Structures are given as structure tokens and as C-alpha cells.
mmCIF file of C-alpha atoms in Angstrom:
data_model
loop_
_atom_site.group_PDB
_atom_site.id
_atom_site.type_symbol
_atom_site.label_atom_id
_atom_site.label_comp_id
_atom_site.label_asym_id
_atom_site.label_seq_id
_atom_site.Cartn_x
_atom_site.Cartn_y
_atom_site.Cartn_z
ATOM 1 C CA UNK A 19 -15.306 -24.017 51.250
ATOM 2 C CA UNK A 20 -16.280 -20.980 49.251
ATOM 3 C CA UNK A 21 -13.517 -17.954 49.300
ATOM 4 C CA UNK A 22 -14.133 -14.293 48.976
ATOM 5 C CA UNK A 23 -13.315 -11.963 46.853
ATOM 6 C CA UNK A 24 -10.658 -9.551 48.526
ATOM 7 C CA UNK A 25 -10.080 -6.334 47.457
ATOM 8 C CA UNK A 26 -6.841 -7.266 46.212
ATOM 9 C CA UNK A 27 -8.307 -9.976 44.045
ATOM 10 C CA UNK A 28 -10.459 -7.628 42.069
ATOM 11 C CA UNK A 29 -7.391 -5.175 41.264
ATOM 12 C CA UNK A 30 -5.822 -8.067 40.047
ATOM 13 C CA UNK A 31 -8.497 -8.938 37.875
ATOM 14 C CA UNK A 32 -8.685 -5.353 36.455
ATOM 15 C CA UNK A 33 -4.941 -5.365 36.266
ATOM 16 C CA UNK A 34 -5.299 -8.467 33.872
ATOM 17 C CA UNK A 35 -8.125 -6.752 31.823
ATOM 18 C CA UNK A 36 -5.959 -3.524 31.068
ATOM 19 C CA UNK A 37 -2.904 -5.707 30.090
ATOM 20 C CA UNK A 38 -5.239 -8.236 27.863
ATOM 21 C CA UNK A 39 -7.275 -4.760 26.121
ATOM 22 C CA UNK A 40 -3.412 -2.568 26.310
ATOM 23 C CA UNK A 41 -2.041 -6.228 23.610
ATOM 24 C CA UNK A 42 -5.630 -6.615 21.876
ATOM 25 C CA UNK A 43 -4.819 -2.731 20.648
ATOM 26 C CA UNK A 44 -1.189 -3.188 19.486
ATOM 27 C CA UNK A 45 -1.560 -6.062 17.593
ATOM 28 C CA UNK A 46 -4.554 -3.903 16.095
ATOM 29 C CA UNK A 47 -2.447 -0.974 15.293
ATOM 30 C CA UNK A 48 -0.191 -3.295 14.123
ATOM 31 C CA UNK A 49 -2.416 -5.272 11.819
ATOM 32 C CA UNK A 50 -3.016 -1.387 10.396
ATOM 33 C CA UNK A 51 0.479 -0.885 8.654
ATOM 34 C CA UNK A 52 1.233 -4.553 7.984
ATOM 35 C CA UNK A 53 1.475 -5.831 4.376
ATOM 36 C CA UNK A 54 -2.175 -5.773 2.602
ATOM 37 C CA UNK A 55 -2.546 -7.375 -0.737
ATOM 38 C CA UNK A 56 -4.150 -5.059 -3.405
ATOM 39 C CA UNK A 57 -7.473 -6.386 -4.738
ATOM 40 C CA UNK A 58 -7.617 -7.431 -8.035
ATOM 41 C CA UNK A 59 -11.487 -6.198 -8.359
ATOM 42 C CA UNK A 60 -10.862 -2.993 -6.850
ATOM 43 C CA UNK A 61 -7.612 -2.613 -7.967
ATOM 44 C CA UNK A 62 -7.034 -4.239 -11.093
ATOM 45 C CA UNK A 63 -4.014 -1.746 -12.715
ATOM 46 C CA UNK A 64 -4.537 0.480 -15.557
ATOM 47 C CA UNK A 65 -1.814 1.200 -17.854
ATOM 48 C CA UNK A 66 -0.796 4.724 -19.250
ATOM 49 C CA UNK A 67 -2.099 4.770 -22.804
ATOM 50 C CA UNK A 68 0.905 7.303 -23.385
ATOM 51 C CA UNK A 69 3.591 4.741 -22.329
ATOM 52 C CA UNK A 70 4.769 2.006 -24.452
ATOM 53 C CA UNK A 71 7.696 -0.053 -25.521
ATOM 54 C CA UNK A 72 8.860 2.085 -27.977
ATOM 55 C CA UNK A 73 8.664 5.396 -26.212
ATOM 56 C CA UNK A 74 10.283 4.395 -22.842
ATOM 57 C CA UNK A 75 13.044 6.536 -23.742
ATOM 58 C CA UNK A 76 11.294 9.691 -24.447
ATOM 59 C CA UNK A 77 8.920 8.805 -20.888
ATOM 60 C CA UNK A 78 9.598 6.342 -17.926
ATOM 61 C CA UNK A 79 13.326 6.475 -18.755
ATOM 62 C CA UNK A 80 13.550 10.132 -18.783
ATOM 63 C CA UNK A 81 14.931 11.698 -14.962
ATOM 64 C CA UNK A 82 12.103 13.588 -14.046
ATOM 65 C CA UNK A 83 9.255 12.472 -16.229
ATOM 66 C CA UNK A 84 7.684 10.571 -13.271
ATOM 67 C CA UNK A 85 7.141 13.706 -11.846
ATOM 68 C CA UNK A 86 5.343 15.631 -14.689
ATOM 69 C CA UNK A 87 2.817 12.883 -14.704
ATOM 70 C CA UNK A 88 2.236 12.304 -10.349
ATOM 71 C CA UNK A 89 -1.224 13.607 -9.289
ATOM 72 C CA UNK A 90 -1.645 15.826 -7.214
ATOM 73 C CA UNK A 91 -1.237 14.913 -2.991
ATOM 74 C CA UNK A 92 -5.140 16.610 -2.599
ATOM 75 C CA UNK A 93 -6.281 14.046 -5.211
ATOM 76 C CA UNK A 94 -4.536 11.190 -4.118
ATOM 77 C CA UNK A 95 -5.466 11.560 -0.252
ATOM 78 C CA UNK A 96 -9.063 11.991 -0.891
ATOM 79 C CA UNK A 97 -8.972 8.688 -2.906
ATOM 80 C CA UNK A 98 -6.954 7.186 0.078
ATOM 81 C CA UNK A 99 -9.398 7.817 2.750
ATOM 82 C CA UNK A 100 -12.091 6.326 0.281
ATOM 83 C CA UNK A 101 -10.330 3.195 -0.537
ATOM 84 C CA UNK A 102 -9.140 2.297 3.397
ATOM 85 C CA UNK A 103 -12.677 2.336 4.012
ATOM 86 C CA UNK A 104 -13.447 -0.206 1.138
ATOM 87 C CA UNK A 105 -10.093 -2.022 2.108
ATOM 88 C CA UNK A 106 -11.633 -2.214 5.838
ATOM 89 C CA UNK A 107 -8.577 -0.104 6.857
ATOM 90 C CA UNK A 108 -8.472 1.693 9.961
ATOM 91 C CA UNK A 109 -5.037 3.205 10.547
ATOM 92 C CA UNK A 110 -4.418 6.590 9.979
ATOM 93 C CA UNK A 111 -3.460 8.453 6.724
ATOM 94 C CA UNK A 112 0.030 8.862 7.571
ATOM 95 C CA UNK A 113 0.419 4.946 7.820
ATOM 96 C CA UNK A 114 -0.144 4.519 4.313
ATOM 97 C CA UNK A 115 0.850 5.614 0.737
ATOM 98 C CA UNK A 116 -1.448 5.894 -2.014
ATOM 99 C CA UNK A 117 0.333 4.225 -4.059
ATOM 100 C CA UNK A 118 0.034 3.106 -7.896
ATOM 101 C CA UNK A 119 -0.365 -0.681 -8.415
ATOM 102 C CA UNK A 120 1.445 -0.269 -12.126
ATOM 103 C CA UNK A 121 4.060 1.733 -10.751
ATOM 104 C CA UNK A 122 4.643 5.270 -12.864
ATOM 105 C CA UNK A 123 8.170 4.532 -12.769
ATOM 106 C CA UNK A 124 6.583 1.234 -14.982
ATOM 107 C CA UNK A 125 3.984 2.643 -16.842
ATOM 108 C CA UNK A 126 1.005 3.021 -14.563
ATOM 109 C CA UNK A 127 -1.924 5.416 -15.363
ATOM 110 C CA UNK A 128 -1.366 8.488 -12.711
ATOM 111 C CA UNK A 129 -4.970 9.026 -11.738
ATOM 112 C CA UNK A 130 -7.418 6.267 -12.826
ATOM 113 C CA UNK A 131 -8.355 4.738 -9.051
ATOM 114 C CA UNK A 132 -8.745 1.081 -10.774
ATOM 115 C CA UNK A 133 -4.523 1.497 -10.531
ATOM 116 C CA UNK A 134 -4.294 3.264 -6.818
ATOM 117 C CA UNK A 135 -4.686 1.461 -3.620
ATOM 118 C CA UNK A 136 -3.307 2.356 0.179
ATOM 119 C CA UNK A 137 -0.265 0.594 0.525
ATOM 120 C CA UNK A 138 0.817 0.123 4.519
ATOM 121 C CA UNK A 139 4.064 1.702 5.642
ATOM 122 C CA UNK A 140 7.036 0.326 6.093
ATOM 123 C CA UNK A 141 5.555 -2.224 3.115
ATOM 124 C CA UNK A 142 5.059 1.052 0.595
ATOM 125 C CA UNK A 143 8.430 1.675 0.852
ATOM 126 C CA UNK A 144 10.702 -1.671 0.061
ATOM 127 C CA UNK A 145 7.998 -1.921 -2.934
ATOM 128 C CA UNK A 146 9.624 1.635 -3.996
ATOM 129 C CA UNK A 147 12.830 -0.198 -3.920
ATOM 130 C CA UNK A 148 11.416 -2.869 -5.935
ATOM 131 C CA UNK A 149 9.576 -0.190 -8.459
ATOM 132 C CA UNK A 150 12.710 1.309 -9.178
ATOM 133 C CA UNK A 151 14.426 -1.398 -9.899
ATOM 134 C CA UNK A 152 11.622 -2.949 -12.294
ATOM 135 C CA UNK A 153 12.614 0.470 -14.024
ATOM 136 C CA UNK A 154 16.400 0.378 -14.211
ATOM 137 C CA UNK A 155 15.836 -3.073 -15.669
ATOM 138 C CA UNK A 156 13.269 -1.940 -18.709
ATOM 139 C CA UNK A 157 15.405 1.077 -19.442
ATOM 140 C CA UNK A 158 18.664 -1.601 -19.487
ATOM 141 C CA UNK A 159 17.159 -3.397 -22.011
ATOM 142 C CA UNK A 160 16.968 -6.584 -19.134
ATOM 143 C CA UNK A 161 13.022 -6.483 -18.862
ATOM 144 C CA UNK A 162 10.542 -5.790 -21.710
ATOM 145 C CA UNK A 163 7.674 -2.995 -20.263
ATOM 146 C CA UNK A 164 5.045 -6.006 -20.231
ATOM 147 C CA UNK A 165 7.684 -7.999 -18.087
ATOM 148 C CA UNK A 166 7.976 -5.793 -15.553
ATOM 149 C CA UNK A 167 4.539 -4.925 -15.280
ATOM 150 C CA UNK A 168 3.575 -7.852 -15.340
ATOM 151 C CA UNK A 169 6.149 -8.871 -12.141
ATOM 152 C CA UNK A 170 4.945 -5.856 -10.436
ATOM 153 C CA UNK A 171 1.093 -7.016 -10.726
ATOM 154 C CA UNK A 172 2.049 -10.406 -9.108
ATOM 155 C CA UNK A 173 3.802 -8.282 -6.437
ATOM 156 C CA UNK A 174 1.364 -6.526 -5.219
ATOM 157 C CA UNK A 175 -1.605 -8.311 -5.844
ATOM 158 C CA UNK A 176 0.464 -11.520 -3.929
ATOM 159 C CA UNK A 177 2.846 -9.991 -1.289
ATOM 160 C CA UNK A 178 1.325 -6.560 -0.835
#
């Protein structure tokens, strides 16, 4: 006994075609802020050759120095869109910060791309968290610089 194909049968089917393609995109979009692990090839970390040990006082434990040292948001973006592409990211801008691998707050160089990588949102944020308080515990006297760079590096290039 063969059976036809009612009318109602085929909205079905395209019902279950829009809901299958509708969940296929939002675990897409959400694969596009998850956590991403930075590269080691692409994004190795560079220190700043003007940061060290004994001058943490006079730079990365200084209020404010952070800021005399940030490129600028033109620079960083441009480098963003370039590196989602090599990343295979396909979000948008807004769902990611360009964010240092060696933290400023920890020493990072500010512009050389070898040390800047998207991060995803909400990811780029608890790693601010963890950034600042790599910092509080250099300037403490807890962590040496090299410690907490070096904790920072296994961070990202582990859990994103």
C-alpha cells in the first residue's frame, strides 16, 4: 500500500527543516563567542622590553600606566578583523576583544600582533578578572613577573 503525500505532510516536513536550520544557526552563533584557545604559532606572546622585575614599580604597578601604553582601538580592530579570519572566526567584531595574550597589566608588548589575538566575549572578560589579579599578586610581592606570565600563557593558550 503506497500513501500520498498530503498537503499537510509537506508543511510538516518544511516545518521540521526551519526548526533543524533555526538550531544548526544558534549553536553556530554560539560556537562564535565560546572560549577559543590562542595559538601558540600565531600567537606566541611578546614581552615589553620596557617591563621588568625591577621596574614593576615605576610601570605595571603604577594606576594608570596601563593606559599610557594601550594602542589605539583603530589599530587594534583592524588587527582583529585580520586575525578572526586566520582564527576561522566568524562572529562579529563586537563579540570579541582584541585582547593581549601577555596581559599589559603583566607585562605584554602593546602592539606587536605575535601577543594579540580575538578573545570571545563573555570569555575576554573573566580572563580580565584573572589579568588583574596576576597583577595584584606581582605588585604584592606573591608572584615574580615570569610567574605570572608564565600562568597567564598556560591560560590562554589552554582554557582560552
Amino acid at each position: 500500500m503506497t500513501r500520498r503525500l498530503t498537503q499537510r505532510d509537506l508543511l510538516l516536513a518544511v516545518a521540521l527543516v526551519v526548526v533543524a536550520v533555526v538550531a544548526f544557526s544558534s549553536l553556530r552563533s554560539h560556537h562564535a563567542t565560546s572560549s577559543i584557545l590562542a595559538d601558540p604559532a600565531r600567537t606566541p606572546g611578546v614581552l615589553n622590553p620596557n617591563v621588568t622585575q625591577a621596574n614593576i614599580r615605576s610601570t605595571i604597578c603604577r594606576h594608570g600606566w596601563t593606559a599610557t601604553i594601550r594602542p589605539p582601538t583603530d589599530y587594534t580592530n583592524d588587527l582583529k578583523r585580520k586575525q578572526m579570519r586566520l582564527y576561522g572566526e566568524t562572529g562579529s567584531l563586537s563579540d570579541y576583544q582584541e585582547d593581549h595574550l601577555i596581559s599589559l597589566e603583566l607585562g605584554g608588548n602593546p602592539t606587536d600582533p605575535r601577543n594579540l589575538w580575538p578573545e570571545p566575549y563573555p570569555r575576554a572578560v573573566d580572563v580580565d578578572k584573572i589579568e588583574n589579579e596576576l597583577n595584584a599578586a606581582v605588585c604584592s610581592g606573591e608572584l615574580t613577573l615570569a610567574e605570572a606570565q608564565q600562568k597567564e600563557d598556560d591560560l590562554k593558550h589552554s582554557q582560552g
